[in-house]
Coordinates of C-alpha atoms in Angstrom, one line a residue:
Chain A
M13 CA 0.0 0.0 0.0
N14 CA 2.8 2.3 0.9
R15 CA 4.5 1.7 -2.4
L16 CA 1.2 2.5 -4.3
H17 CA 1.0 5.7 -2.3
A18 CA 4.5 6.6 -3.3
I19 CA 3.8 6.0 -7.0
T20 CA 0.5 7.9 -7.0
D21 CA 2.1 10.8 -5.1
M22 CA 4.8 10.9 -7.7
V23 CA 2.2 11.0 -10.5
A24 CA 0.2 13.6 -8.7
A25 CA 3.3 15.8 -8.1
A26 CA 4.0 15.8 -11.8
D27 CA 2.4 18.5 -13.9
P28 CA -1.2 17.6 -14.7
P29 CA -2.0 17.5 -18.4
S30 CA -2.8 20.8 -20.0
L31 CA -6.6 21.4 -20.1
E32 CA -6.5 23.9 -22.9
V33 CA -8.6 22.8 -25.9
N34 CA -6.1 21.0 -28.1
D35 CA -7.0 20.5 -31.8
Y36 CA -4.6 17.7 -32.2
T37 CA -6.3 15.2 -29.9
I38 CA -8.2 14.1 -32.9
V39 CA -5.0 13.2 -34.7
V40 CA -4.0 10.9 -31.9
L41 CA -7.5 9.3 -32.0
F42 CA -7.3 8.8 -35.7
L43 CA -3.9 7.2 -35.4
A44 CA -5.2 4.9 -32.6
L45 CA -8.3 4.0 -34.5
G46 CA -6.4 3.4 -37.7
A47 CA -3.9 1.1 -35.9
G48 CA -6.8 -0.5 -34.0
F49 CA -8.7 -1.2 -37.3
A50 CA -5.6 -2.8 -38.8
I51 CA -4.7 -4.9 -35.7
F52 CA -8.4 -6.0 -35.3
N53 CA -8.5 -7.2 -38.8
L54 CA -5.1 -9.0 -38.5
L55 CA -6.4 -10.7 -35.3
L56 CA -9.6 -11.7 -37.1
A57 CA -7.5 -13.2 -40.0
Y58 CA -5.3 -14.9 -37.4
L59 CA -8.3 -16.7 -36.0
V60 CA -9.7 -18.0 -39.3
H61 CA -6.7 -18.4 -41.7
P62 CA -5.0 -21.8 -42.0
S63 CA -1.4 -22.0 -40.8
K64 CA 0.8 -24.8 -42.2
P65 CA 4.4 -23.4 -42.2
S66 CA 5.8 -27.0 -41.9
E67 CA 6.2 -27.4 -45.6
K68 CA 9.9 -27.0 -46.3
D69 CA 10.0 -24.6 -49.3
K70 CA 7.0 -22.5 -48.5
L71 CA 8.9 -20.1 -46.2
V72 CA 11.9 -19.6 -48.5
A73 CA 12.2 -16.1 -49.9
Y74 CA 10.7 -15.9 -53.4
E75 CA 13.2 -15.6 -56.2
C76 CA 11.2 -16.6 -59.3
G77 CA 11.2 -20.3 -58.3
E78 CA 14.9 -20.7 -57.9
A79 CA 16.6 -21.3 -54.6
P80 CA 17.6 -17.9 -53.3
I81 CA 21.3 -17.0 -53.6
G82 CA 22.8 -15.4 -50.5
T83 CA 21.0 -13.1 -48.2
G84 CA 18.1 -10.9 -49.0
F85 CA 19.9 -7.8 -47.8
V86 CA 21.8 -7.0 -51.0
Q87 CA 23.7 -3.9 -51.6
F88 CA 21.7 -1.2 -53.4
N89 CA 22.9 1.6 -55.5
M90 CA 24.5 4.7 -54.1
R91 CA 22.2 6.9 -56.3
F92 CA 19.3 6.4 -53.9
Y93 CA 21.4 8.2 -51.3
V94 CA 22.2 11.1 -53.6
Y95 CA 18.5 11.6 -54.4
A96 CA 17.7 11.6 -50.7
L97 CA 20.3 14.3 -50.2
V98 CA 18.9 16.5 -53.0
F99 CA 15.5 15.9 -51.6
V100 CA 16.4 17.1 -48.1
I101 CA 17.7 20.4 -49.5
F102 CA 14.6 21.0 -51.5
D103 CA 12.2 20.0 -48.7
V104 CA 13.8 22.4 -46.3
E105 CA 13.3 25.1 -48.9
V106 CA 9.6 24.1 -49.4
V107 CA 9.1 24.5 -45.6
F108 CA 10.6 28.0 -45.9
I109 CA 8.3 28.9 -48.9
F110 CA 5.1 27.8 -47.2
P111 CA 4.9 30.6 -44.6
W112 CA 6.1 33.1 -47.2
A113 CA 3.3 32.1 -49.4
V114 CA 0.7 32.6 -46.6
V115 CA 1.7 36.2 -46.0
F116 CA 2.7 37.0 -49.6
N117 CA -0.6 38.7 -50.4
Q118 CA 0.0 41.4 -47.7
M119 CA 3.6 42.0 -48.3
G120 CA 3.7 42.6 -52.0
L121 CA 6.7 43.5 -54.1
F122 CA 9.3 43.4 -51.3
A123 CA 8.5 39.8 -50.3
F124 CA 8.5 38.8 -54.0
I125 CA 12.0 40.2 -54.6
E126 CA 13.3 38.6 -51.4
M127 CA 11.9 35.2 -52.4
M128 CA 13.4 35.6 -55.9
I129 CA 16.8 36.1 -54.4
F130 CA 16.3 32.9 -52.3
I131 CA 15.1 30.9 -55.2
G132 CA 17.9 32.3 -57.3
I133 CA 20.5 31.0 -54.9
L134 CA 18.6 27.7 -54.7
L135 CA 18.6 27.4 -58.5
I136 CA 22.3 27.8 -58.6
G137 CA 22.6 24.7 -56.3
Y138 CA 20.0 23.0 -58.5
A139 CA 22.0 23.7 -61.7
Y140 CA 25.2 22.6 -59.9
A141 CA 23.5 19.3 -58.9
W142 CA 22.2 18.8 -62.5
R143 CA 25.6 19.6 -64.0
K144 CA 27.4 17.3 -61.6
G145 CA 25.1 14.5 -62.6
A146 CA 23.3 14.1 -59.2
L147 CA 20.0 14.0 -61.0
E148 CA 21.1 11.2 -63.4
W149 CA 19.8 7.8 -62.7
T150 CA 22.6 5.9 -64.5
Chain B
M419 CA -10.1 -23.4 -36.7
F420 CA -9.0 -23.0 -40.3
Q421 CA -11.2 -25.9 -41.4
F422 CA -14.2 -24.1 -40.0
G423 CA -13.3 -21.0 -42.0
T424 CA -12.6 -22.6 -45.3
R425 CA -15.6 -24.9 -45.1
I426 CA -17.9 -22.1 -44.6
A427 CA -16.2 -20.0 -47.2
A428 CA -16.6 -22.8 -49.8
R429 CA -20.3 -23.6 -49.1
H430 CA -21.8 -20.4 -47.9
D431 CA -20.1 -17.5 -49.6
K432 CA -23.3 -15.5 -49.6
L433 CA -23.8 -16.1 -45.9
I434 CA -20.3 -14.8 -45.2
I435 CA -20.8 -11.7 -47.3
A436 CA -24.0 -11.0 -45.5
L437 CA -22.2 -11.5 -42.1
V438 CA -19.4 -9.1 -43.1
L439 CA -21.9 -6.5 -44.3
L440 CA -23.8 -6.9 -41.0
N441 CA -20.5 -6.6 -39.1
V442 CA -19.6 -3.4 -40.9
A443 CA -23.1 -1.9 -40.5
G444 CA -23.0 -3.1 -36.9
A445 CA -19.8 -1.3 -36.1
L446 CA -21.4 1.9 -37.5
F447 CA -24.9 1.4 -36.0
T448 CA -24.0 0.0 -32.6
L449 CA -20.7 1.7 -31.8
Q450 CA -22.0 5.1 -32.6
P451 CA -25.1 4.9 -30.4
I452 CA -22.9 3.5 -27.6
L453 CA -20.6 6.4 -27.9
L454 CA -23.5 8.8 -28.1
A455 CA -24.9 7.3 -24.9
L456 CA -21.5 7.6 -23.3
R457 CA -21.3 11.3 -24.2
Q458 CA -24.9 12.2 -23.4
Y459 CA -25.5 10.2 -20.3
V460 CA -22.4 8.5 -18.8
V461 CA -20.0 11.5 -18.9
P462 CA -22.3 14.2 -17.6
Q463 CA -24.3 12.1 -15.1
V464 CA -22.6 8.8 -14.2
M465 CA -19.1 10.2 -13.8
P466 CA -20.0 12.9 -11.2
T467 CA -22.0 10.3 -9.3
I468 CA -19.0 7.9 -9.2
R469 CA -16.8 10.7 -8.2
R470 CA -19.2 11.6 -5.3
L471 CA -19.4 8.0 -4.2
L472 CA -15.7 7.6 -4.3
D473 CA -15.0 10.7 -2.3
P474 CA -15.3 9.1 1.2
V475 CA -13.3 6.0 0.1
L476 CA -10.5 8.2 -1.3
A477 CA -10.3 10.3 1.8
G478 CA -7.7 8.0 3.2
M479 CA -5.7 7.9 0.0
P480 CA -4.7 11.5 -0.9
G481 CA -2.2 10.3 -3.5
L482 CA -4.8 8.4 -5.5
K483 CA -7.3 11.2 -5.1
A484 CA -4.8 13.8 -6.4
F485 CA -4.1 11.5 -9.3
L486 CA -7.8 11.2 -10.2
D487 CA -8.4 14.9 -9.8
G488 CA -5.4 15.9 -11.8
W489 CA -5.4 13.2 -14.5
V490 CA -8.8 11.6 -14.9
W491 CA -11.8 13.7 -14.0
V492 CA -10.6 16.8 -15.6
W493 CA -10.1 15.4 -19.1
P494 CA -12.6 16.9 -21.7
W495 CA -14.3 13.5 -22.1
E496 CA -17.3 14.7 -24.0
R497 CA -15.1 16.3 -26.6
I498 CA -12.9 13.2 -26.8
I499 CA -15.9 11.0 -27.4
T500 CA -17.3 13.3 -30.0
E501 CA -14.0 13.2 -31.8
L502 CA -13.9 9.4 -31.6
M503 CA -17.3 9.3 -33.2
V504 CA -16.1 11.6 -36.0
A505 CA -13.0 9.4 -36.4
L506 CA -15.2 6.3 -36.6
I507 CA -17.3 7.7 -39.4
V508 CA -14.1 8.7 -41.4
L509 CA -12.7 5.2 -40.7
H510 CA -15.8 3.7 -42.3
F511 CA -15.5 6.0 -45.2
F512 CA -11.9 5.0 -45.7
A513 CA -12.5 1.3 -45.2
L514 CA -15.6 1.0 -47.5
S515 CA -14.5 3.3 -50.3
P516 CA -11.9 0.9 -51.7
V517 CA -14.7 -1.7 -52.0
L518 CA -16.5 0.7 -54.4
L519 CA -13.3 2.0 -56.0
I520 CA -11.8 -1.4 -56.9
W521 CA -15.1 -2.6 -58.4
L522 CA -15.3 0.7 -60.3
E523 CA -11.8 0.3 -61.6
R524 CA -12.4 -3.3 -62.7
K525 CA -15.7 -2.3 -64.5
I526 CA -14.2 0.7 -66.1
S527 CA -11.1 -1.2 -67.3
G528 CA -13.3 -3.9 -68.6
R529 CA -15.3 -1.3 -70.6
M530 CA -12.0 0.2 -71.9
Q531 CA -10.9 -3.3 -73.1
S532 CA -14.2 -4.4 -74.5
R533 CA -15.0 -6.9 -71.9
L534 CA -17.4 -7.2 -69.0
G535 CA -15.3 -7.2 -65.9
P536 CA -16.7 -9.0 -62.7
M537 CA -20.3 -10.1 -63.3
H538 CA -21.1 -12.9 -60.8
V539 CA -20.8 -12.1 -57.2
G540 CA -23.8 -10.1 -56.0
A541 CA -26.9 -9.9 -58.1
W542 CA -26.1 -6.8 -60.2
H543 CA -22.8 -6.5 -62.3
G544 CA -20.7 -8.2 -59.7
W545 CA -20.9 -5.3 -57.3
L546 CA -19.9 -7.5 -54.3
Q547 CA -16.8 -8.9 -56.0
T548 CA -14.4 -6.8 -54.0
L549 CA -16.0 -7.9 -50.7
A550 CA -15.7 -11.5 -51.8
D551 CA -12.0 -10.9 -52.6
G552 CA -11.6 -9.3 -49.2
I553 CA -13.1 -12.3 -47.4
K554 CA -10.9 -14.6 -49.4
L555 CA -7.8 -12.6 -48.4
I556 CA -8.8 -12.8 -44.7
L557 CA -9.0 -16.6 -45.1
K558 CA -5.5 -16.9 -46.7
E559 CA -2.5 -18.1 -44.9
D560 CA -0.1 -15.4 -43.7
V561 CA 3.3 -16.5 -44.9
I562 CA 6.3 -14.8 -43.4
P563 CA 9.5 -16.0 -45.1
T564 CA 12.4 -17.3 -43.0
G565 CA 14.9 -14.7 -42.0
A566 CA 12.3 -11.9 -42.2
D567 CA 11.9 -9.5 -39.4
R568 CA 8.5 -10.7 -38.1
L569 CA 7.7 -7.6 -36.1
L570 CA 8.6 -5.1 -38.9
H571 CA 6.9 -7.3 -41.5
T572 CA 3.7 -6.7 -39.5
I573 CA 4.2 -3.1 -38.7
G574 CA 4.8 -2.1 -42.4
P575 CA 1.2 -2.6 -43.6
I576 CA -0.3 -1.3 -40.3
L577 CA 1.7 1.9 -40.7
V578 CA 0.6 2.4 -44.3
V579 CA -3.1 2.0 -43.4
M580 CA -2.8 4.2 -40.3
T581 CA -1.3 7.2 -42.1
A582 CA -3.8 6.9 -44.9
V583 CA -6.7 7.1 -42.5
T584 CA -5.1 9.9 -40.5
A585 CA -4.6 12.1 -43.5
F586 CA -8.4 12.4 -43.9
V587 CA -8.6 14.6 -40.7
V588 CA -8.4 17.9 -42.6
I589 CA -10.3 17.0 -45.8
P590 CA -13.2 19.4 -46.2
F591 CA -16.0 17.1 -47.3
G592 CA -18.5 19.9 -47.1
N593 CA -18.3 23.5 -45.9
E594 CA -18.9 22.5 -42.3
L595 CA -18.0 18.8 -42.7
I596 CA -14.4 18.7 -41.7
P597 CA -13.2 16.3 -39.0
R598 CA -10.9 19.1 -37.7
D599 CA -10.2 22.3 -39.4
F600 CA -6.5 22.9 -38.5
N601 CA -5.1 26.3 -39.3
I602 CA -2.1 24.4 -40.8
G603 CA -4.2 21.8 -42.6
L604 CA -2.2 21.7 -45.8
L605 CA 1.1 21.3 -44.1
Y606 CA -0.4 18.6 -42.0
I607 CA -1.5 16.6 -45.1
L608 CA 2.0 16.9 -46.6
A609 CA 3.6 15.7 -43.3
I610 CA 1.3 12.8 -42.7
T611 CA 1.3 11.4 -46.2
S612 CA 5.1 11.4 -46.1
V613 CA 5.0 9.1 -43.1
G614 CA 3.3 6.5 -45.2
I615 CA 6.6 6.1 -47.2
F616 CA 8.1 4.6 -44.0
G617 CA 5.6 1.8 -44.1
I618 CA 6.5 0.9 -47.6
V619 CA 10.3 1.0 -46.9
I620 CA 9.9 -1.0 -43.7
A621 CA 7.8 -3.6 -45.6
G622 CA 10.5 -3.9 -48.3
W623 CA 13.3 -4.0 -45.7
A624 CA 11.7 -6.6 -43.4
S625 CA 10.9 -9.2 -46.1
N626 CA 14.4 -10.6 -46.5
N627 CA 13.8 -10.6 -50.2
K628 CA 15.9 -8.9 -52.9
Y629 CA 13.0 -7.8 -54.9
S630 CA 11.2 -6.4 -51.9
L631 CA 14.3 -4.5 -50.8
L632 CA 14.8 -3.0 -54.2
G633 CA 11.1 -2.2 -54.6
G634 CA 11.1 -0.5 -51.2
M635 CA 14.2 1.6 -52.1
R636 CA 12.8 2.5 -55.4
S637 CA 9.5 3.5 -53.8
A638 CA 11.3 5.7 -51.4
A639 CA 13.3 7.4 -54.1
Q640 CA 10.2 7.9 -56.2
L641 CA 8.0 9.2 -53.5
V642 CA 10.7 11.5 -52.3
S643 CA 11.2 12.9 -55.8
Y644 CA 7.6 13.6 -56.5
E645 CA 7.1 15.1 -53.0
I646 CA 8.9 18.3 -54.2
P647 CA 6.8 19.1 -57.3
R648 CA 3.6 18.2 -55.3
A649 CA 4.5 20.6 -52.5
L650 CA 5.6 23.4 -54.9
A651 CA 2.4 23.1 -56.9
I652 CA 0.4 23.5 -53.7
V653 CA 2.4 26.7 -53.0
G654 CA 0.5 28.5 -55.8
V655 CA -2.8 27.7 -54.0
I656 CA -1.5 29.0 -50.7
M657 CA -0.3 32.2 -52.3
L658 CA -3.7 32.9 -53.8
A659 CA -5.7 31.9 -50.8
G660 CA -3.3 33.4 -48.2
T661 CA -3.9 30.6 -45.7
L662 CA -3.2 26.9 -45.0
Q663 CA -6.6 26.3 -43.6
M664 CA -8.6 23.9 -45.8
S665 CA -12.0 25.5 -45.2
E666 CA -10.6 29.0 -46.0
I667 CA -9.0 27.7 -49.2
V668 CA -12.4 26.3 -50.3
R669 CA -14.1 29.5 -49.3
A670 CA -11.7 31.5 -51.3
Q671 CA -12.8 29.6 -54.4
S672 CA -16.5 29.8 -53.8
G673 CA -17.6 33.0 -55.3
G674 CA -21.1 34.4 -56.0
V675 CA -23.7 36.2 -54.1
V676 CA -23.6 35.4 -50.4
T677 CA -26.8 36.0 -48.4
D678 CA -27.4 35.7 -44.8
A679 CA -30.0 33.4 -43.2
V680 CA -33.1 35.5 -44.0
G681 CA -32.0 36.1 -47.5
G682 CA -30.6 39.6 -47.1
L683 CA -27.7 40.4 -49.4
R684 CA -24.4 40.4 -47.6
E685 CA -21.6 40.5 -50.2
I686 CA -20.8 39.7 -53.8
R687 CA -17.5 38.0 -54.4
L688 CA -15.8 36.9 -57.5
A689 CA -13.8 33.9 -56.5
L690 CA -13.1 31.2 -59.0
P691 CA -11.8 27.7 -58.5
Y692 CA -8.1 27.8 -58.8
L693 CA -8.2 25.3 -61.7
L694 CA -9.4 28.2 -63.9
I695 CA -6.6 30.5 -62.7
Q696 CA -3.7 28.1 -62.7
P697 CA -4.4 24.9 -64.7
I698 CA -0.7 24.1 -65.0
A699 CA -0.3 23.9 -61.3
F700 CA -3.3 21.5 -61.2
V701 CA -1.8 19.3 -63.9
L702 CA 1.5 19.2 -62.1
F703 CA -0.2 18.4 -58.8
F704 CA -2.2 15.7 -60.3
I705 CA 0.8 14.1 -62.0
A706 CA 2.7 14.1 -58.7
S707 CA -0.3 12.6 -57.0
V708 CA -0.5 9.7 -59.5
A709 CA 3.2 9.1 -58.8
E710 CA 2.7 9.3 -55.0
T711 CA 0.0 6.6 -55.1
N712 CA 2.3 4.3 -57.0
R713 CA -0.1 3.9 -59.9
V714 CA 0.6 3.3 -63.6
P715 CA 2.5 5.0 -65.4
F716 CA 4.6 5.5 -62.2
D717 CA 4.2 2.0 -60.6
L718 CA 7.9 1.2 -60.7
P719 CA 8.0 0.1 -57.1
E720 CA 5.8 -2.8 -58.0
A721 CA 6.8 -3.3 -61.6
E722 CA 5.9 -7.0 -62.0
S723 CA 8.1 -7.5 -65.1
E724 CA 11.3 -6.7 -63.2
L725 CA 10.6 -6.8 -59.5
V726 CA 7.9 -9.5 -59.2
A727 CA 5.7 -7.4 -57.0
G728 CA 8.1 -4.9 -55.5
F729 CA 7.8 -4.2 -51.8
H730 CA 4.8 -6.5 -51.2
T731 CA 6.3 -9.6 -52.9
E732 CA 6.4 -11.5 -49.6
Y733 CA 3.0 -10.4 -48.4
S734 CA -0.1 -12.5 -48.4
G735 CA -3.5 -12.5 -46.9
M736 CA -4.7 -9.6 -44.8
K737 CA -1.4 -7.8 -44.8
F738 CA -1.4 -7.7 -48.6
A739 CA -5.0 -6.5 -48.5
F740 CA -3.9 -3.5 -46.3
F741 CA -1.4 -2.4 -49.0
F742 CA -4.2 -2.7 -51.6
M743 CA -6.6 -0.8 -49.4
A744 CA -4.1 1.9 -48.6
E745 CA -3.4 2.4 -52.3
Y746 CA -7.0 3.0 -53.1
G747 CA -7.5 5.1 -49.9
N748 CA -4.6 7.3 -51.0
M749 CA -6.0 7.6 -54.5
L750 CA -9.3 8.8 -52.9
L751 CA -7.3 11.1 -50.6
F752 CA -5.4 12.8 -53.4
S753 CA -8.6 13.2 -55.4
C754 CA -10.3 14.8 -52.4
L755 CA -7.3 17.0 -51.9
A756 CA -7.2 18.1 -55.6
T757 CA -10.9 18.8 -55.4
A758 CA -10.5 21.0 -52.3
L759 CA -7.4 22.8 -53.6
F760 CA -8.2 23.3 -57.3
L761 CA -11.9 22.5 -58.0
G762 CA -13.4 24.6 -55.2
G763 CA -14.4 21.7 -52.9
G764 CA -18.1 21.4 -52.2
S765 CA -19.0 24.7 -53.7
V766 CA -20.4 25.7 -57.0
P767 CA -18.8 28.8 -58.6
F768 CA -21.1 31.8 -59.4
I769 CA -24.3 30.4 -58.0
E770 CA -23.0 29.4 -54.6
G771 CA -25.0 32.0 -52.8
H772 CA -28.2 31.2 -54.7
L773 CA -27.9 27.5 -54.0
Q774 CA -27.4 28.3 -50.3
Y775 CA -30.4 30.5 -50.3
A776 CA -32.5 27.9 -52.2
T777 CA -31.6 25.1 -49.8
Q778 CA -32.3 27.2 -46.8
W779 CA -35.7 28.1 -48.3
L780 CA -36.4 24.5 -49.3
F781 CA -35.5 22.9 -46.0
G782 CA -37.1 25.7 -44.1
A783 CA -40.4 25.0 -45.9
L784 CA -40.2 21.2 -45.7
L785 CA -38.7 20.7 -42.3
P786 CA -39.2 23.9 -40.3
G787 CA -36.6 24.3 -37.6
V788 CA -34.2 21.8 -39.0
T789 CA -31.0 23.6 -40.0
C790 CA -28.5 20.8 -39.9
L791 CA -29.3 19.7 -43.5
N792 CA -28.5 23.0 -45.1
G793 CA -25.0 22.3 -46.0
F794 CA -25.4 18.7 -47.1
W795 CA -25.5 19.3 -50.8
H796 CA -21.9 20.5 -50.4
F797 CA -21.0 16.9 -49.6
G798 CA -22.7 15.6 -52.6
I799 CA -21.0 18.1 -54.9
F800 CA -17.7 17.4 -53.3
M801 CA -18.1 13.7 -53.9
V802 CA -19.1 14.2 -57.5
K803 CA -16.0 16.2 -58.2
T804 CA -13.8 13.7 -56.3
Y805 CA -15.1 10.8 -58.3
V806 CA -14.6 12.6 -61.6
L807 CA -10.9 12.8 -60.6
V808 CA -10.9 9.2 -59.4
F809 CA -12.2 8.3 -62.9
V810 CA -9.2 10.2 -64.4
F811 CA -6.9 8.3 -62.2
I812 CA -8.4 5.0 -63.5
W813 CA -8.4 6.3 -67.0
I814 CA -4.7 7.1 -66.9
R815 CA -3.9 3.7 -65.5
W816 CA -5.5 1.8 -68.3
T817 CA -4.2 4.2 -71.0
Y818 CA -0.5 4.6 -70.5
P819 CA 2.3 2.1 -70.4
R820 CA 4.8 2.1 -67.5
M821 CA 7.7 4.5 -67.6
R822 CA 11.3 3.4 -67.4
V823 CA 12.9 4.0 -64.1
D824 CA 15.5 6.6 -65.3
R825 CA 12.8 8.5 -67.2
L826 CA 10.7 8.5 -64.1
M827 CA 13.3 10.2 -62.1
D828 CA 14.2 12.6 -64.9
F829 CA 10.5 13.5 -65.3
S830 CA 10.3 14.6 -61.7
W831 CA 13.6 16.4 -61.3
K832 CA 14.1 17.8 -64.8
I833 CA 10.6 18.6 -66.0
L834 CA 8.2 18.9 -63.1
V835 CA 10.5 20.8 -60.7
P836 CA 11.4 23.5 -63.2
W837 CA 7.8 23.9 -64.2
T838 CA 6.6 24.3 -60.6
F839 CA 9.4 26.9 -60.0
A840 CA 8.3 28.8 -63.1
N841 CA 4.7 28.6 -62.0
L842 CA 5.7 30.0 -58.6
V843 CA 7.7 32.9 -60.0
F844 CA 5.2 33.9 -62.6
L845 CA 2.3 33.6 -60.2
G846 CA 4.2 35.8 -57.7
L847 CA 4.8 38.4 -60.5
A848 CA 1.1 38.3 -61.5
M849 CA 0.0 38.8 -57.9
V850 CA 2.4 41.8 -57.5
F851 CA 0.7 43.4 -60.5
R852 CA -2.7 42.3 -59.4
E853 CA -4.3 45.7 -59.8
R854 CA -3.3 45.9 -63.4
G855 CA -4.9 42.6 -64.3
G856 CA -1.8 40.4 -63.6
L857 CA -3.9 37.4 -62.6
W858 CA -6.0 37.6 -65.8
I859 CA -2.9 37.6 -68.0
F860 CA -1.5 34.7 -65.9
A861 CA -4.6 32.6 -66.3
V862 CA -4.9 33.3 -70.1
V863 CA -1.2 32.4 -70.7
N864 CA -1.6 29.3 -68.5
W865 CA -4.6 28.1 -70.5
M866 CA -2.8 28.9 -73.8
I867 CA 0.2 26.7 -72.7
V868 CA -2.1 23.9 -71.7
I869 CA -3.9 24.1 -75.0
V870 CA -0.7 24.0 -76.9
I871 CA 0.6 21.0 -75.0
L872 CA -2.7 19.2 -75.3
K873 CA -2.8 19.9 -79.1
K874 CA 0.8 18.6 -79.4
A875 CA -0.1 15.5 -77.3
L876 CA -3.3 14.8 -79.3
G877 CA -1.8 15.8 -82.6
S878 CA 1.0 13.1 -82.4
K879 CA -1.6 10.6 -83.4
K880 CA -1.1 11.3 -87.0
N881 CA -2.1 7.9 -88.4
P882 CA -4.4 6.3 -85.9
V883 CA -5.5 3.6 -88.3
P884 CA -3.0 1.9 -90.5
A885 CA -3.8 1.9 -94.2
A886 CA -4.1 -1.9 -94.3
A887 CA -6.8 -1.9 -91.6
Q888 CA -8.8 0.6 -93.5
A889 CA -9.0 -1.5 -96.6

């Protein structure tokens, strides 16, 4: 009993949850409901589906009917990494453009020129990446 | 257990379909009343009673009492239950739409290929075919290959479905029918749809299969590449609307005469759907959406001629069904999004105010005192627009061949990205010179470019019928 007291005292001493109306509760509920929906269906399937994993070749990774060679974790090409890098640069810039676009209507020419400078600098990087072949698949 | 399932499936397929339909309807029609009862009765009346009864018991336990006071009683339960009810409705919308969409896709593709498509299950044109397929998928064995990461193999499809459902939070189905109208709605959509990529990459990674791994990596590269033009095409909408809030974006596109409840004139606005002002941005957004849903001509991650089935090669049964469901859910999501951003959502341009006045008058005459039905036609119009876009999705799929993987990446980085940047710059210029008719010039030039491109695309069919076939 003492231990329970200690725990509840500790919890009570912590900051109580904020009671301000929070818009984002619904996102948590949606996430929970979506996961719940998926897990419920998986459990339902678990109850009714047959399960005969004993057959020897059934669980082997599929490689067009041949016996698989080596592990499934093969090396993949470096170019995926390069695309990811270019993406990060552009995505950060999109995040910067969004708030600018919201207030653009009120700010007029000044904001426009400012963004043109920013996009100009970005386009130099874009041209550099293009020139260097970062956007080539081969 | 499995024998029970398969025997019933074999002999009583109609019974099973009826049971599943009942189950779905039951979830909607029993869970909702239960939640309603919780909200109307249990929370305001039972909870205070319990609290009062517990008070003497808790007098000896100050810690527990403080915990209940600080963490349980004070939560806004009524609000949470209300939101749960909303979420449940949206979940049903998400879970049942693929049933219709897949059937539609099969029927439309059948028509495009001069065949019938599904005809047997269900009495009329095989309309229950998808449901029968779903039941069959539930009854299929769940094969997890040796060496696969069992946990991640399960988490992948769950994550994909979860994010696809959650993205519907900010879709404005009608003017007042939005699960939650965030003031950063658009940013939220971009963020949450990006999370879905993780599900696909995890699925590819966890399968211990070369094809799955390559499919997952390709998928990541593709989604990441088309994310940029998609986001940049949306920027044009934000610039014109001046907000990220979905309801405000729709309102900014619904022009016409706005009247108040008694029919008095309030204001006259000329606000057009953004499709009319910037058709190029719409086309760019739509192309990027097709790529984001992994559909033909951008279905490289699951290109069956080279990668077997891509990231879901090793998936069977219900987990496979989740990927399928999420694909169609995403298709619907992007159609809804394009409708809200470019087609004016649930509003009708020009006669918006008249329609509003007419429905108020009609419902006022038929059902005096009932005001909740006034905005419902918005939902109908929104759905009509959405399904037109869904049809275009399907139409594209059954018209174009798959792109080559290097062309696919080039198309995004070397064609779409420069076009979206140009759109951004010229729209900004047009808005700076707004008073001198900048937007009109922008719209006219946009449409001219679209017409030229269309003419070029359609004109390339110089000899549709070979001379031999004509003879």
